[in-house]
Structures are given as structure tokens and as C-alpha cells.
Short mmCIF file of C-alpha atoms in Angstrom, two decimals:
data_model
loop_
_atom_site.label_atom_id
_atom_site.label_comp_id
_atom_site.label_asym_id
_atom_site.label_seq_id
_atom_site.Cartn_x
_atom_site.Cartn_y
_atom_site.Cartn_z
CA UNK A 1 25.48 19.79 -46.09
CA UNK A 2 26.76 20.85 -49.52
CA UNK A 3 29.65 23.20 -48.66
CA UNK A 4 30.29 24.19 -52.27
CA UNK A 5 26.65 25.16 -52.84
CA UNK A 6 26.61 27.17 -49.59
CA UNK A 7 29.76 28.99 -50.64
CA UNK A 8 28.39 29.85 -54.08
CA UNK A 9 25.15 31.09 -52.54
CA UNK A 10 26.95 33.20 -49.95
CA UNK A 11 29.34 34.75 -52.48
CA UNK A 12 26.41 35.63 -54.77
CA UNK A 13 24.49 37.21 -51.87
CA UNK A 14 27.52 39.28 -50.86
CA UNK A 15 28.07 40.50 -54.41
CA UNK A 16 24.39 41.47 -54.71
CA UNK A 17 24.31 43.54 -51.49
CA UNK A 18 23.79 47.28 -52.28
CA UNK A 19 24.09 48.85 -48.84
CA UNK A 20 25.79 48.52 -45.47
CA UNK A 21 22.57 47.18 -43.98
CA UNK A 22 22.21 44.59 -46.76
CA UNK A 23 25.78 43.29 -46.37
CA UNK A 24 25.23 42.99 -42.63
CA UNK A 25 22.17 40.81 -43.27
CA UNK A 26 24.33 38.56 -45.50
CA UNK A 27 26.98 38.32 -42.77
CA UNK A 28 24.42 37.25 -40.16
CA UNK A 29 22.75 34.76 -42.54
CA UNK A 30 25.94 32.98 -43.62
CA UNK A 31 28.36 33.55 -40.74
CA UNK A 32 26.16 34.20 -37.74
CA UNK A 33 25.86 31.91 -34.73
CA UNK A 34 22.62 30.40 -36.07
CA UNK A 35 23.82 30.10 -39.68
CA UNK A 36 23.95 26.71 -41.44
CA UNK A 37 27.76 26.94 -41.64
CA UNK A 38 28.19 27.53 -37.91
CA UNK A 39 25.83 24.70 -37.11
CA UNK A 40 27.77 22.35 -39.42
CA UNK A 41 31.10 23.31 -37.82
CA UNK A 42 29.74 22.39 -34.37
CA UNK A 43 28.84 18.95 -35.62
CA UNK A 44 32.18 18.18 -37.34
CA UNK A 45 33.87 14.98 -36.13
CA UNK A 46 36.64 14.48 -38.66
CA UNK A 47 39.62 16.63 -39.67
CA UNK A 48 39.02 16.78 -43.43
CA UNK A 49 35.41 18.01 -43.12
CA UNK A 50 36.45 20.63 -40.55
CA UNK A 51 39.22 21.95 -42.81
CA UNK A 52 36.87 22.15 -45.77
CA UNK A 53 34.17 24.04 -43.82
CA UNK A 54 36.70 26.46 -42.28
CA UNK A 55 38.04 27.19 -45.77
CA UNK A 56 34.50 28.05 -46.89
CA UNK A 57 34.05 30.27 -43.79
CA UNK A 58 37.28 32.15 -44.52
CA UNK A 59 36.39 32.72 -48.16
CA UNK A 60 32.93 33.98 -47.21
CA UNK A 61 34.37 36.31 -44.53
CA UNK A 62 36.87 37.70 -47.04
CA UNK A 63 34.19 38.24 -49.69
CA UNK A 64 31.77 39.89 -47.24
CA UNK A 65 34.53 42.15 -45.79
CA UNK A 66 35.63 43.17 -49.29
CA UNK A 67 32.04 44.00 -50.31
CA UNK A 68 31.54 45.95 -47.10
CA UNK A 69 34.66 48.03 -47.86
CA UNK A 70 33.45 48.69 -51.41
CA UNK A 71 30.08 49.90 -50.16
CA UNK A 72 31.71 52.13 -47.51
CA UNK A 73 33.96 53.74 -50.14
CA UNK A 74 31.01 54.26 -52.49
CA UNK A 75 28.98 55.88 -49.70
CA UNK A 76 31.89 58.19 -48.82
CA UNK A 77 32.36 59.17 -52.47
CA UNK A 78 28.65 59.98 -52.73
CA UNK A 79 28.79 62.14 -49.59
CA UNK A 80 31.87 63.98 -50.81
CA UNK A 81 30.09 64.70 -54.07
CA UNK A 82 26.72 65.77 -52.67
CA UNK A 83 27.70 67.21 -49.29
CA UNK A 84 30.38 69.72 -50.20
CA UNK A 85 31.68 71.86 -47.32
CA UNK A 86 32.91 75.41 -47.92
CA UNK A 87 35.90 75.60 -45.59
CA UNK A 88 36.04 79.39 -46.04
CA UNK A 89 32.71 79.91 -44.27
CA UNK A 90 32.89 81.32 -40.73
CA UNK A 91 32.63 78.81 -37.94
CA UNK A 92 29.68 79.16 -35.59
CA UNK A 93 27.03 80.37 -38.05
CA UNK A 94 26.09 83.88 -39.09
CA UNK A 95 25.35 86.92 -36.94
CA UNK A 96 22.76 89.45 -38.04
CA UNK A 97 24.27 92.72 -39.23
CA UNK A 98 23.25 96.25 -38.25
CA UNK A 99 22.94 99.59 -39.97
CA UNK A 100 25.98 101.84 -39.77
CA UNK A 101 25.77 104.39 -36.95
CA UNK A 102 25.54 107.32 -39.41
CA UNK A 103 22.67 105.60 -41.24
CA UNK A 104 20.90 105.02 -37.92
CA UNK A 105 21.16 108.71 -36.99
CA UNK A 106 20.18 109.82 -40.48
CA UNK A 107 16.99 107.75 -40.36
CA UNK A 108 16.26 108.95 -36.85
CA UNK A 109 16.49 112.59 -37.97
CA UNK A 110 14.34 111.85 -41.02
CA UNK A 111 11.69 110.25 -38.79
CA UNK A 112 11.61 113.32 -36.52
CA UNK A 113 10.98 115.70 -39.41
CA UNK A 114 8.57 113.43 -41.24
CA UNK A 115 6.56 113.48 -38.02
CA UNK A 116 6.58 117.29 -38.15
CA UNK A 117 5.24 117.27 -41.72
CA UNK A 118 8.50 117.95 -43.56
CA UNK A 119 9.54 116.35 -46.85
CA UNK A 120 12.92 114.63 -47.31
CA UNK A 121 14.78 115.92 -50.39
CA UNK A 122 17.84 114.36 -52.05
CA UNK A 123 20.35 116.69 -53.65
CA UNK A 124 23.24 116.50 -56.11
CA UNK A 125 26.68 115.76 -54.73
CA UNK A 126 28.33 117.46 -57.72
CA UNK A 127 27.08 121.06 -57.91
CA UNK A 128 27.70 124.29 -59.78
CA UNK A 129 29.39 127.18 -58.02
CA UNK A 130 26.17 129.14 -58.51
CA UNK A 131 24.07 126.82 -56.34
CA UNK A 132 26.86 126.08 -53.89
CA UNK A 133 27.97 129.71 -53.36
CA UNK A 134 26.31 132.49 -55.37
CA UNK A 135 22.66 131.68 -54.64
CA UNK A 136 23.53 131.24 -50.96
CA UNK A 137 24.98 134.78 -50.68
CA UNK A 138 28.64 133.77 -50.38
CA UNK A 139 30.64 136.89 -51.29
CA UNK A 140 33.31 136.64 -54.00
CA UNK A 141 36.20 136.62 -51.54
CA UNK A 142 34.76 134.15 -49.06
CA UNK A 143 37.36 131.56 -47.90
CA UNK A 144 35.03 128.67 -48.80
CA UNK A 145 35.42 129.57 -52.50
CA UNK A 146 39.15 128.86 -52.36
CA UNK A 147 40.51 125.61 -53.86
CA UNK A 148 42.27 125.26 -50.51
CA UNK A 149 38.88 124.71 -48.87
CA UNK A 150 36.67 123.26 -51.62
CA UNK A 151 37.14 120.36 -54.04
CA UNK A 152 36.71 121.79 -57.56
CA UNK A 153 35.89 119.58 -60.54
CA UNK A 154 36.41 122.54 -62.87
CA UNK A 155 36.11 126.32 -62.57
CA UNK A 156 32.31 126.22 -62.32
CA UNK A 157 31.74 122.81 -60.71
CA UNK A 158 32.46 121.59 -57.18
CA UNK A 159 31.77 118.69 -54.89
CA UNK A 160 29.13 120.24 -52.67
CA UNK A 161 30.44 121.62 -49.40
CA UNK A 162 26.99 121.39 -47.78
CA UNK A 163 23.53 120.15 -48.66
CA UNK A 164 22.15 123.73 -48.92
CA UNK A 165 22.11 123.74 -52.77
CA UNK A 166 19.14 121.35 -52.63
CA UNK A 167 17.26 124.04 -50.69
CA UNK A 168 17.86 126.59 -53.46
CA UNK A 169 16.78 124.10 -56.14
CA UNK A 170 13.61 123.29 -54.19
CA UNK A 171 12.74 126.99 -53.83
CA UNK A 172 13.29 127.52 -57.56
CA UNK A 173 10.98 124.60 -58.37
CA UNK A 174 7.98 125.55 -56.20
CA UNK A 175 6.28 128.34 -54.34
CA UNK A 176 5.99 128.47 -50.53
CA UNK A 177 5.06 126.97 -48.17
CA UNK A 178 8.19 124.80 -48.10
CA UNK A 179 9.20 122.46 -45.28
CA UNK A 180 12.10 120.17 -46.22
CA UNK A 181 15.17 118.45 -44.83
CA UNK A 182 18.08 117.35 -47.00
CA UNK A 183 20.57 114.76 -45.78
CA UNK A 184 23.63 113.33 -47.48
CA UNK A 185 27.35 113.32 -48.16
CA UNK A 186 29.31 116.56 -48.43
CA UNK A 187 32.95 117.26 -49.27
CA UNK A 188 35.62 119.71 -48.13
CA UNK A 189 39.37 119.84 -48.55
CA UNK A 190 40.14 118.89 -44.96
CA UNK A 191 43.00 116.78 -43.67
CA UNK A 192 41.57 113.78 -41.78
CA UNK A 193 41.99 114.08 -38.02
CA UNK A 194 39.94 113.43 -34.89
CA UNK A 195 37.30 116.05 -35.81
CA UNK A 196 37.67 116.54 -39.59
CA UNK A 197 37.19 114.45 -42.71
CA UNK A 198 37.13 115.36 -46.42
CA UNK A 199 33.89 113.37 -46.68
CA UNK A 200 31.18 113.79 -44.07
CA UNK A 201 27.39 113.87 -43.75
CA UNK A 202 25.02 116.75 -43.07
CA UNK A 203 21.38 117.33 -42.30
CA UNK A 204 20.00 120.69 -43.38
CA UNK A 205 16.47 121.93 -42.88
CA UNK A 206 14.49 124.71 -44.52
CA UNK A 207 11.10 126.19 -43.71
CA UNK A 208 9.62 129.02 -45.81
CA UNK A 209 6.15 130.45 -45.25
CA UNK A 210 4.36 133.61 -44.29
CA UNK A 211 4.96 134.77 -40.73
CA UNK A 212 7.81 132.43 -39.74
CA UNK A 213 9.91 133.88 -36.90
CA UNK A 214 13.05 133.06 -34.96
CA UNK A 215 10.82 131.53 -32.28
CA UNK A 216 9.68 128.88 -34.78
CA UNK A 217 13.32 128.03 -35.45
CA UNK A 218 14.34 127.73 -31.81
CA UNK A 219 11.24 125.70 -31.01
CA UNK A 220 11.96 123.27 -33.87
CA UNK A 221 15.61 122.88 -32.90
CA UNK A 222 14.73 122.46 -29.22
CA UNK A 223 12.39 119.61 -30.20
CA UNK A 224 15.04 117.99 -32.42
CA UNK A 225 17.80 118.25 -29.79
CA UNK A 226 15.64 116.64 -27.13
CA UNK A 227 14.79 113.79 -29.50
CA UNK A 228 18.45 113.24 -30.33
CA UNK A 229 20.06 113.73 -26.91
CA UNK A 230 17.28 113.02 -24.40
CA UNK A 231 14.11 114.70 -23.20
CA UNK A 232 15.87 116.06 -20.09
CA UNK A 233 18.47 118.02 -22.06
CA UNK A 234 18.36 121.82 -21.99
CA UNK A 235 19.03 123.94 -25.06
CA UNK A 236 20.60 127.35 -25.61
CA UNK A 237 20.98 129.51 -28.70
CA UNK A 238 23.68 132.14 -29.20
CA UNK A 239 24.12 134.73 -31.92
CA UNK A 240 26.57 133.98 -34.72
CA UNK A 241 27.26 134.84 -38.37
CA UNK A 242 26.59 132.88 -41.56
CA UNK A 243 26.37 134.47 -45.05
CA UNK A 244 23.07 132.78 -45.91
CA UNK A 245 21.10 133.55 -42.72
CA UNK A 246 20.33 136.81 -40.90
CA UNK A 247 20.10 136.80 -37.94
CA UNK A 248 22.20 133.68 -37.34
CA UNK A 249 22.55 131.51 -34.25
CA UNK A 250 24.54 128.57 -32.89
CA UNK A 251 22.64 125.77 -31.14
CA UNK A 252 23.93 124.30 -27.88
CA UNK A 253 22.67 121.41 -25.75
CA UNK A 254 23.43 120.84 -22.08
CA UNK A 255 26.24 118.37 -21.53
CA UNK A 256 24.92 114.82 -21.20
CA UNK A 257 27.89 113.84 -19.03
CA UNK A 258 27.83 116.51 -16.33
CA UNK A 259 24.32 117.92 -16.94
CA UNK A 260 25.69 121.45 -17.09
CA UNK A 261 28.04 121.38 -14.11
CA UNK A 262 31.19 121.40 -16.25
CA UNK A 263 33.53 118.58 -17.28
CA UNK A 264 36.27 117.85 -19.85
CA UNK A 265 33.68 116.74 -22.44
CA UNK A 266 32.06 120.20 -22.53
CA UNK A 267 35.33 122.01 -21.74
CA UNK A 268 33.91 122.91 -18.35
CA UNK A 269 31.25 125.16 -19.89
CA UNK A 270 28.25 122.91 -19.26
CA UNK A 271 27.21 123.25 -22.93
CA UNK A 272 28.06 121.43 -26.17
CA UNK A 273 27.88 123.16 -29.55
CA UNK A 274 25.82 121.24 -32.09
CA UNK A 275 25.61 123.43 -35.20
CA UNK A 276 24.49 126.61 -36.94
CA UNK A 277 21.10 127.96 -37.93
CA UNK A 278 19.29 131.22 -38.62
CA UNK A 279 16.62 133.10 -40.51
CA UNK A 280 17.02 132.89 -44.30
CA UNK A 281 18.77 135.99 -45.63
CA UNK A 282 16.50 138.14 -47.88
CA UNK A 283 19.18 138.02 -50.62
CA UNK A 284 18.69 134.24 -50.84
CA UNK A 285 14.95 134.79 -51.38
CA UNK A 286 15.69 137.38 -54.08
CA UNK A 287 17.99 134.89 -55.85
CA UNK A 288 15.13 132.38 -56.21
CA UNK A 289 12.42 134.97 -57.00
CA UNK A 290 10.62 135.05 -53.63
CA UNK A 291 9.29 138.30 -52.20
CA UNK A 292 11.26 138.81 -48.92
CA UNK A 293 8.59 141.24 -47.76
CA UNK A 294 5.96 138.52 -47.93
CA UNK A 295 7.85 135.38 -46.99
CA UNK A 296 10.26 134.53 -44.20
CA UNK A 297 11.95 131.31 -43.28
CA UNK A 298 14.62 129.55 -41.29
CA UNK A 299 17.41 127.11 -42.11
CA UNK A 300 19.90 125.00 -40.18
CA UNK A 301 22.78 122.68 -41.02
CA UNK A 302 24.40 120.13 -38.71
CA UNK A 303 26.91 117.33 -39.17
CA UNK A 304 25.69 113.79 -38.54
CA UNK A 305 29.18 112.67 -37.49
CA UNK A 306 29.26 115.43 -34.87
CA UNK A 307 25.87 114.33 -33.55
CA UNK A 308 27.17 110.76 -33.33
CA UNK A 309 30.31 111.83 -31.46
CA UNK A 310 28.40 114.00 -29.01
CA UNK A 311 25.73 111.41 -28.31
CA UNK A 312 27.98 108.37 -27.95
CA UNK A 313 31.08 110.05 -26.50
CA UNK A 314 33.82 108.72 -28.76
CA UNK A 315 36.75 111.08 -29.37
CA UNK A 316 37.73 110.40 -32.99
CA UNK A 317 35.30 110.46 -35.93
CA UNK A 318 37.71 108.29 -37.95
CA UNK A 319 36.47 105.37 -35.86
CA UNK A 320 33.30 105.53 -37.96
CA UNK A 321 35.20 104.49 -41.10
CA UNK A 322 37.84 102.08 -39.76
CA UNK A 323 35.42 99.14 -39.93
CA UNK A 324 36.51 97.81 -36.55
CA UNK A 325 33.72 95.49 -35.43
CA UNK A 326 34.68 96.03 -31.79
CA UNK A 327 33.56 99.64 -32.29
CA UNK A 328 30.61 99.30 -34.66
CA UNK A 329 28.93 96.45 -32.75
CA UNK A 330 28.32 98.82 -29.83
CA UNK A 331 25.60 100.65 -31.74
#
């Protein structure tokens, strides 16, 4: 056989190979057990021919190995270019997020009242003192008007202390009947602790029509409390005082831990206070131009954080804002 021609052919084939599979085909064809070179080596009978053929084999092996290394490096470079890996991504894939607990409760309350035929109204978080205090029958010396209790932007502007101003604006904009709930952020100058925060969320409801009585209010709140805390819960309403309602009441629900027997959660009373409510004061109707002899109505205002704490039995509302996934993933 012509060893020089075989070598030239093998070197050319190795140089022309464009992939790992192609270079492997060249290796088998020129260095494999059935290749012409291997067959010639088996038939060698003299030293000079054997040395010449082995030299060709070594040069072919070196050329094929070198080409194989080049192709491997090229393939790696291509992968590094096209298959970039972001090492900052979390290991193990993504987990589906959830709505914040306050958002869950807010939507739940909205769904309850939408089912009752109410409208959901958004209000302004920055309000005038007229809508935040005057139109709601807060007297001039009421403690809530103090800068120690309310966050003032200027002398006539505050960060709303409740969502009630949206009720006044709605009554100014339309005639009864009115059935609305307003939910959103409110602000008070409170030091953060287990039960207070300078920023919190409220739900307030308003119903104005002819012939509305206190029985309509207690029936509505009883329905809402059972939806929020369970159909087996009992409700109780006690007299109270608020400047914008007369008469006024506080709503209580039977303790979900002891079912009324008494325990540390309910301070051994069997009942848990939820929030205030009452019949709209006639002076509020006069402020918006309604005839208090013709129309009556009720209103209530409860904190969403308080509802969350009562329903899920955690002792510190600051847990809602610490962004600890061990806490938030429970809901």
C-alpha cells in the first residue's frame, strides 16, 4: 500500500471534519481494526516497513486527537455563548405567589357586599379637615383633631384618619338610595406596637334610604360577621358613642377559640370586639343636604388588620408588614 497517500488522505479527512461525530468516523476509517492501515500492519514482515507504517499511524492519531480537541472547544464556546446561565436565579424553580392577607380579606369583604347589592367606592387618602371632621360631626375640641392624633399636611389638609370622607362625598354627589362600602388605607399618629400602626386599612359601609332602622344594621353586620368568622358564630351588639352616629353600637362576635366559654383570647368574656357602627347622625345628613325627617341610614367602620388578627389568631399586627415568608405563606 502507499503509506504516504494514506497519510495525506487521512490528514485531509481529519481537517475537514466539522463535528464530534464526523471526527469519530474518520478515526474508525483510518485507525479502526478494519482500516487499511491496521490490515497492513498485521501483514508487515520487515522492520523498515513496520516503522514507516507505525509512524503514519502516530501522525494520524495525533492529527485526529488534535482535531477532536478543537471541535470540543468550539462546541463548548458555542454553548457558553448561547446557553447562558443566570447564577442569581433561585435553585429549584419558582413557586407561585399569593395575595397578601390584607388583600385577601379586603376582596372577601368586597365580595360579601357586592352580593348584597352594594357599590365599592374608592376615596382620597389626602383629605380636607372639612370632609374628615366637620361634615362627620366631630366637635371643635375632639381629640382626633389634635396633631398628636392626626397627621396634618397643612392646617386644612390631613391624611385621612378613616374612610368615612368618601361616604360624605358620595352623599353630596347623589340622592338616596345609597348602599356603598369604602375600603383602603388610613393614617393616624400612632406608635407601632402589637395592636397599633400609623398606617392601617379600614372597611366602612353606608346605607341611606327611607325607612332604614337599627334592625337593618344589626342584620347586615350579623351576616358579615358569620361570613368572616364562620356560620356558627354568634353576634352581640352593645351601645356605644361615636360623633357621627346616633344611636351607636359596638359589634362583638363569639370567641372562635372557646365558643363563648371564656379563654385568654377573649379575656375570659366569651366575646371579641370587632368594631363600631350606628345609625347616621341627623347632623351628617344636614351637612350634605339630606332631609333627616325623610331619610335614615346606618354606617360602620372596622379595621381589616383587626379582622385578620381575630380570625387567624396571631398576636402582633406588625407581622403583616415584616415580609417573613414563614408567616405569610400560612395564608
